[in-house]
mmCIF file of C-alpha atoms in Angstrom:
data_model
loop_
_atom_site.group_PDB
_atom_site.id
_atom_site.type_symbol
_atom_site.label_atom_id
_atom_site.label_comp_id
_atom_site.label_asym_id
_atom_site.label_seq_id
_atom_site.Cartn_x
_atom_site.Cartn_y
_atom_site.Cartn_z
ATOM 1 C CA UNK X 72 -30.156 22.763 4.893
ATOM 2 C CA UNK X 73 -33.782 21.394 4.443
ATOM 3 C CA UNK X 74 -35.793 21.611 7.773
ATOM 4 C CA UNK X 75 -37.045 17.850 6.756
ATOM 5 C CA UNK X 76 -34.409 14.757 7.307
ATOM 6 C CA UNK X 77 -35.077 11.754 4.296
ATOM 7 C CA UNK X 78 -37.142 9.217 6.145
ATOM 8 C CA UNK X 79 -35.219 5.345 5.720
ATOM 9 C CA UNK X 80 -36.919 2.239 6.665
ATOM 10 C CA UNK X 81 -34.569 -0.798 7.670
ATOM 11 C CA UNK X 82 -35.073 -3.709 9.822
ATOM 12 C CA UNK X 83 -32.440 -5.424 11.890
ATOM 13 C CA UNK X 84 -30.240 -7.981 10.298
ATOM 14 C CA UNK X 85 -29.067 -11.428 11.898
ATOM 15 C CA UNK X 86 -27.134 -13.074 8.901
ATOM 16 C CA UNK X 87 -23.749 -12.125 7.987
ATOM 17 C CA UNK X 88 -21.090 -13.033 5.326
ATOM 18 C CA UNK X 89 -21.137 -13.799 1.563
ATOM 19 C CA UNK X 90 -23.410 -15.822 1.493
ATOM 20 C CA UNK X 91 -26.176 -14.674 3.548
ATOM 21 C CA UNK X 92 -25.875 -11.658 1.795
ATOM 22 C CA UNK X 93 -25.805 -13.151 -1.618
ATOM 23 C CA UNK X 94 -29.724 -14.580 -0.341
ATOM 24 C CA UNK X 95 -30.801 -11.207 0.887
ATOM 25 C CA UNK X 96 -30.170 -9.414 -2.619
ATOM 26 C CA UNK X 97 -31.866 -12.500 -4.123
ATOM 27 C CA UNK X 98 -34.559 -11.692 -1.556
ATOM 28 C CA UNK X 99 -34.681 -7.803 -3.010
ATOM 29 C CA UNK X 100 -32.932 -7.013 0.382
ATOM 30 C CA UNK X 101 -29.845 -4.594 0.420
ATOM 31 C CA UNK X 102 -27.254 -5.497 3.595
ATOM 32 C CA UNK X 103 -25.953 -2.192 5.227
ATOM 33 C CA UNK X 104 -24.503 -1.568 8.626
ATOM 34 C CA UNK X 105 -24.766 1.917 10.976
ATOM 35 C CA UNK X 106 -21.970 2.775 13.002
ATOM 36 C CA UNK X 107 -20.549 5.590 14.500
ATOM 37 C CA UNK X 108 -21.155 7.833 17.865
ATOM 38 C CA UNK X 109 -19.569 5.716 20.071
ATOM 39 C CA UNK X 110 -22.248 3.111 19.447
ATOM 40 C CA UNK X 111 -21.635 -0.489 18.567
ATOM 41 C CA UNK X 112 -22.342 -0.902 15.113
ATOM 42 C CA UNK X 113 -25.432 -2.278 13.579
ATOM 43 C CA UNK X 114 -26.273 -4.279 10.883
ATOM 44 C CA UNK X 115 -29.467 -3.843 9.048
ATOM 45 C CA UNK X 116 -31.058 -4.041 5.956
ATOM 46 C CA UNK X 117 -32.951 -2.340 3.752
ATOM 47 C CA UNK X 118 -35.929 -3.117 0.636
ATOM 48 C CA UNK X 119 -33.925 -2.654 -2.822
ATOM 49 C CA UNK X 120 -36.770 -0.697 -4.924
ATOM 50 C CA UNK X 121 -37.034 1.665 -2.251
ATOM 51 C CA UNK X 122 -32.819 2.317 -1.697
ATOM 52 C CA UNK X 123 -33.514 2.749 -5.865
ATOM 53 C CA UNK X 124 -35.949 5.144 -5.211
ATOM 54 C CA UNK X 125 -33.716 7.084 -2.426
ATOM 55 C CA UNK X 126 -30.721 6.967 -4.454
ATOM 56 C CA UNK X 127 -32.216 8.873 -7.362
ATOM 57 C CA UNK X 128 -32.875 11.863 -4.858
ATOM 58 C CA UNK X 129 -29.100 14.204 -4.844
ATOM 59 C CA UNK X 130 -29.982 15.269 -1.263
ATOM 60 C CA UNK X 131 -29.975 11.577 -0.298
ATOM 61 C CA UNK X 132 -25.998 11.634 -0.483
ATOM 62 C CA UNK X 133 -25.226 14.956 1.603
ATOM 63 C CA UNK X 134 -28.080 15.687 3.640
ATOM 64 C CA UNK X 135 -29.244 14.348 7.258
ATOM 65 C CA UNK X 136 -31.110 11.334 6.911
ATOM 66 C CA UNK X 137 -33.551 9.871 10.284
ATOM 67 C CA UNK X 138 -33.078 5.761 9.563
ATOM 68 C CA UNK X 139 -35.121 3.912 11.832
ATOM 69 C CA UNK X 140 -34.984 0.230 12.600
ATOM 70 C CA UNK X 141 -37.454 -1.996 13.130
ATOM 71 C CA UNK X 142 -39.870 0.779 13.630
ATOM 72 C CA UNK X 143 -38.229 2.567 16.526
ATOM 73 C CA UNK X 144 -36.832 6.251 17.273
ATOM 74 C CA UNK X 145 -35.495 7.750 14.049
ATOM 75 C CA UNK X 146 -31.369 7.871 14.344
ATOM 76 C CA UNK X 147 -29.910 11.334 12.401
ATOM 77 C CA UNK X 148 -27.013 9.666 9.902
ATOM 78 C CA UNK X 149 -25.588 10.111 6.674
ATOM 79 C CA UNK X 150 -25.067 8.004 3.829
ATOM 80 C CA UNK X 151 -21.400 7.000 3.893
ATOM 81 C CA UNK X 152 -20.667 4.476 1.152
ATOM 82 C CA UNK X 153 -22.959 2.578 -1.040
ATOM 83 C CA UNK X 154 -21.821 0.197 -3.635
ATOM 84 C CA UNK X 155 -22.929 -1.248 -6.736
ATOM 85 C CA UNK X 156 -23.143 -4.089 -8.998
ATOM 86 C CA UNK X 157 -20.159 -3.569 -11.416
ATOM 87 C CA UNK X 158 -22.927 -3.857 -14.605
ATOM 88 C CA UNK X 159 -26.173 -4.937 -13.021
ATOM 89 C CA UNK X 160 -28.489 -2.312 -11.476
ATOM 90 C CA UNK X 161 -28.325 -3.552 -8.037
ATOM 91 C CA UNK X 162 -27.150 -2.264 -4.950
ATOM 92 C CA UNK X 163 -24.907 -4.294 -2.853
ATOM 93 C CA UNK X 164 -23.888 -2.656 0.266
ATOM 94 C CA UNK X 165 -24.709 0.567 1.952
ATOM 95 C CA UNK X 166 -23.246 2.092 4.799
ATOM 96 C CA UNK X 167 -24.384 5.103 7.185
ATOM 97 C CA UNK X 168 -22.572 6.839 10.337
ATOM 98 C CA UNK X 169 -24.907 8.006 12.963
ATOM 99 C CA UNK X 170 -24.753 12.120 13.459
ATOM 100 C CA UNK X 171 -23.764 13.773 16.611
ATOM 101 C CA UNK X 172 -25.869 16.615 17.248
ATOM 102 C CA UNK X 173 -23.615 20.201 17.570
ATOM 103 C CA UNK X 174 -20.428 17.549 16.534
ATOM 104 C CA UNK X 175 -18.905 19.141 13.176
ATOM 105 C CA UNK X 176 -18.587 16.512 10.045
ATOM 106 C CA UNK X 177 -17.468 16.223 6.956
ATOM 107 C CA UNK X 178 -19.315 15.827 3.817
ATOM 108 C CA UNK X 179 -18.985 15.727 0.455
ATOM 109 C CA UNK X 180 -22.026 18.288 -1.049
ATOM 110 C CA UNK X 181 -23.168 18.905 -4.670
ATOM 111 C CA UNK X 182 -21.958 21.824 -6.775
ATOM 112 C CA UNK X 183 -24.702 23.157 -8.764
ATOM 113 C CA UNK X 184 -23.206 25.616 -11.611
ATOM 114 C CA UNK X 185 -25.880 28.359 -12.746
ATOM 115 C CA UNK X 186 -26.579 30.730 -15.542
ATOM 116 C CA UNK X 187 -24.215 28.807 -18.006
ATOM 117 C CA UNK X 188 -27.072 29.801 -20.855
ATOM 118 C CA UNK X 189 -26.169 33.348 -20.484
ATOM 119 C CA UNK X 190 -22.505 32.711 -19.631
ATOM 120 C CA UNK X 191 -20.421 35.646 -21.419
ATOM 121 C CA UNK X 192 -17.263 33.038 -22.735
ATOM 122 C CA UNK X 193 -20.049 30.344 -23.944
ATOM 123 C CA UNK X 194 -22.088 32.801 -26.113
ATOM 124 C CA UNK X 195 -18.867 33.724 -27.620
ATOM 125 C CA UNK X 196 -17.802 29.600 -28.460
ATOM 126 C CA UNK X 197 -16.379 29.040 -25.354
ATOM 127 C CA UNK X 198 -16.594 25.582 -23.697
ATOM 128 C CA UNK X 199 -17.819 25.259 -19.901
ATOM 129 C CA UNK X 200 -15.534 22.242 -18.562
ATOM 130 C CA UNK X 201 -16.672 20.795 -14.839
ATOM 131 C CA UNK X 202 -13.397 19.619 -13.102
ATOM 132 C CA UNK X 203 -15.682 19.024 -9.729
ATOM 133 C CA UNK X 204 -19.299 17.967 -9.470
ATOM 134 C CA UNK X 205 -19.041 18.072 -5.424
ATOM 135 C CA UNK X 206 -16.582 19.613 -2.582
ATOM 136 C CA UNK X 207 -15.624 18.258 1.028
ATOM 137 C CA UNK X 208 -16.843 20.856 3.269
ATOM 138 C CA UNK X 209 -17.010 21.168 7.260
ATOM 139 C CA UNK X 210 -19.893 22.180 9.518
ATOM 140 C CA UNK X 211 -22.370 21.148 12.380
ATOM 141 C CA UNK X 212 -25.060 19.227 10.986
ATOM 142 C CA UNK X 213 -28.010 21.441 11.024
ATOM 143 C CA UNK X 214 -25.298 23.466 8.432
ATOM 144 C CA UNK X 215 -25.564 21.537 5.981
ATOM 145 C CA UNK X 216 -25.809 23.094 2.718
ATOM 146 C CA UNK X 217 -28.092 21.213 0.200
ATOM 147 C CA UNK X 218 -25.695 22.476 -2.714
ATOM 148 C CA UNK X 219 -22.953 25.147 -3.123
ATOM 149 C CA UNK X 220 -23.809 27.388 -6.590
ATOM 150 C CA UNK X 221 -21.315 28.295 -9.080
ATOM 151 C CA UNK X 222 -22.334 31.501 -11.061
ATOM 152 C CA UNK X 223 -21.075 31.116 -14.353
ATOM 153 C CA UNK X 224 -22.664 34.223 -16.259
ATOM 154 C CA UNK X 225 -19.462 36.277 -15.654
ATOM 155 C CA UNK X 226 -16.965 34.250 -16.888
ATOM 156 C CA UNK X 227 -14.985 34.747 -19.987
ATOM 157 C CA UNK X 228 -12.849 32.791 -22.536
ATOM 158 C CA UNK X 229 -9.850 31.983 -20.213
ATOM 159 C CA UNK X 230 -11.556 32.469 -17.114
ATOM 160 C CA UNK X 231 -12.148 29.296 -14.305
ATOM 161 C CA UNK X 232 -13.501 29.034 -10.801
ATOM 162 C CA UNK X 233 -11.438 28.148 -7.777
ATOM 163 C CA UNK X 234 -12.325 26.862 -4.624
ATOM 164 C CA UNK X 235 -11.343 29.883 -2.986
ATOM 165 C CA UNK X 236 -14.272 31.343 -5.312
ATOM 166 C CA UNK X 237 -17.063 29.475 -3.697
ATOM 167 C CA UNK X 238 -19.324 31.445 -1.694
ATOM 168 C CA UNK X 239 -20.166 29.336 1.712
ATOM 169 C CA UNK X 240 -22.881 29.942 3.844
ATOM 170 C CA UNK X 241 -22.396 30.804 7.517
ATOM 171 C CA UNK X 242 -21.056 28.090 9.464
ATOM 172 C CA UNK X 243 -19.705 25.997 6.818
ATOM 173 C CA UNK X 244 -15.979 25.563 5.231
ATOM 174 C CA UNK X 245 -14.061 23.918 2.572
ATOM 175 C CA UNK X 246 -11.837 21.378 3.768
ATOM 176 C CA UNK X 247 -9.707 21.410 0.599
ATOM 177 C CA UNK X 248 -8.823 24.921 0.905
ATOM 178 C CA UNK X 249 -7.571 24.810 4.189
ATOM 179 C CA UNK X 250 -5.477 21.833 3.783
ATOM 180 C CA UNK X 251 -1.461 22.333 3.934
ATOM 181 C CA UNK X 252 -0.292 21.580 -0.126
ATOM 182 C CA UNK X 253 0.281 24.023 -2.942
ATOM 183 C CA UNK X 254 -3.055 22.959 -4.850
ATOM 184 C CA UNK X 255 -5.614 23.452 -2.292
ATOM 185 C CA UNK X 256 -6.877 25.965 -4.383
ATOM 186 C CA UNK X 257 -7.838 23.935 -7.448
ATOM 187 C CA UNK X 258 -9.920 24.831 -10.450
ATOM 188 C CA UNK X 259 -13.233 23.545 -10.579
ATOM 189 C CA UNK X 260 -14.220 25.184 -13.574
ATOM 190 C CA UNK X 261 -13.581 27.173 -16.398
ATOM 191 C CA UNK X 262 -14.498 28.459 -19.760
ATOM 192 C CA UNK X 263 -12.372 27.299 -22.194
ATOM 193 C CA UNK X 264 -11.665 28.387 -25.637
ATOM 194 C CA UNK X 265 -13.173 26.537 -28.450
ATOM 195 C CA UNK X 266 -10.584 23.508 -30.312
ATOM 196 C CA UNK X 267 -9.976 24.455 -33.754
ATOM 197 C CA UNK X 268 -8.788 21.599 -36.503
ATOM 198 C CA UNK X 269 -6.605 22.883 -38.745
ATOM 199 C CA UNK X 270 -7.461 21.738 -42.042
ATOM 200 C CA UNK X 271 -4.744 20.282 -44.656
ATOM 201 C CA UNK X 272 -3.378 22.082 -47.115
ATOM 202 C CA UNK X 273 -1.518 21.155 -50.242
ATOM 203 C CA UNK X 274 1.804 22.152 -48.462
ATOM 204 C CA UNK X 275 1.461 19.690 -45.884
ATOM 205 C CA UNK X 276 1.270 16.962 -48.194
ATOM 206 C CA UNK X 277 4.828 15.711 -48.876
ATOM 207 C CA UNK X 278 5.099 13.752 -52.319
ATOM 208 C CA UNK X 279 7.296 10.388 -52.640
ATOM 209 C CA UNK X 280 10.766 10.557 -54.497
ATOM 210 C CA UNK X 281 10.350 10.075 -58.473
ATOM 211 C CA UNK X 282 12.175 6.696 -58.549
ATOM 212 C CA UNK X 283 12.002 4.959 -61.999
ATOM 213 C CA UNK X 284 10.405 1.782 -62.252
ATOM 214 C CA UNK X 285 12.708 -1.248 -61.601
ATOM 215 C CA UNK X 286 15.333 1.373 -59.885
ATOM 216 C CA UNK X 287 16.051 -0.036 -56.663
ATOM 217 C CA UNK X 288 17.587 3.742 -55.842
ATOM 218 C CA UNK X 289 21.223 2.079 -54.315
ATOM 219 C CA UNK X 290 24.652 2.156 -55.740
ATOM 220 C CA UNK X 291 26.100 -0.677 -57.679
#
């Protein structure tokens, strides 16, 4: 986990429903609300270009972040939800849930896959397929990982990664793996053999019945 929590900026917010928030975003303002530790909720909001800015950042959307309102004592959350214009490049809602300190959580953290340039089943045509680009893991949050890596340099045509293949740092589990149903252990990658297009050939090619011209073909 980085030693240094992403600084957000967000003042207070006294305005509420559709259309208060439909003026905000036309004010470059994004509405968002922070909730959680047995605190009443509250809603805030935030200056679009720099939620842009934060958003580009992976470590934004796993990692401890310190928001502070109006200026005041920086609160330890996470970035919950955040939603987006269906086709415009605007954001439209954020959410973030206050972190209890020594309290385990739940987070959804990056999966960075390594050494696929030297990967054994890719020099030899294979094709590296990503079935996850993040996993649900469990841990206090000074745990946090910033990513779990995926070494691919081993694998083979035919060979994949399961969950039960990630290597977790101290402190920190997958909640996928412990949960009660047959797939818990799911693939998350693999190296797959290359798809090979059989080309026609003169066999396949199936020529119409000879019927002479003005022959209908039927019985009189």
């Amino acid at each position: 986990m980085s030693d240094d929590n992403i600084h957000v900026n967000a003042t207070s917010r006294s305005v509420f429903g559709k259309g208060a928030s439909r003026r905000l975003r036309r004010d470059n303002l994004v509405p968002a609300i922070l909730y959680g530790a047995d605190k009443e909720p509250q809603a805030i909001q935030l200056k679009h270009n720099e939620v842009v800015k934060h958003l580009e950042t992976e470590a934004f959307y796993s990692q401890l972040l310190s928001v502070s309102v109006d200026g005041g004592e920086p609160v330890r959350s996470l970035l919950k939800d955040v939603q987006r214009h269906p086709y415009k490049q605007q954001i439209l809602h954020m959410d973030f849930v206050r972190v209890v300190a020594g309290a385990e959580l739940q987070v959804s953290v990056p999966l960075h896959f390594i050494n696929e340039d030297v990967c054994v089943g890719a020099k030899s045509g294979g094709v590296i397929s990503h079935n996850d680009n993040e996993v649900l893991v469990a841990c206090r949050p000074r745990d946090i990982p910033e990513a779990i890596e995926v070494d691919m340099a081993a694998l083979d045509i035919g060979d994949s990664v399961h969950l039960s293949n990630l290597t977790m740092p101290e402190g920190v589990r997958l909640v996928d793996l412990h949960e009660a149903h047959d797939d818990s252990d799911r693939q998350v990658a693999a190296v797959n053999a290359p798809r090979v297009e059989a080309e026609p050939s003169d066999d396949d090619e199936t020529p119409a019945a000879d019927v002479p011209a003005g022959d209908s073909g039927s019985a009189e």
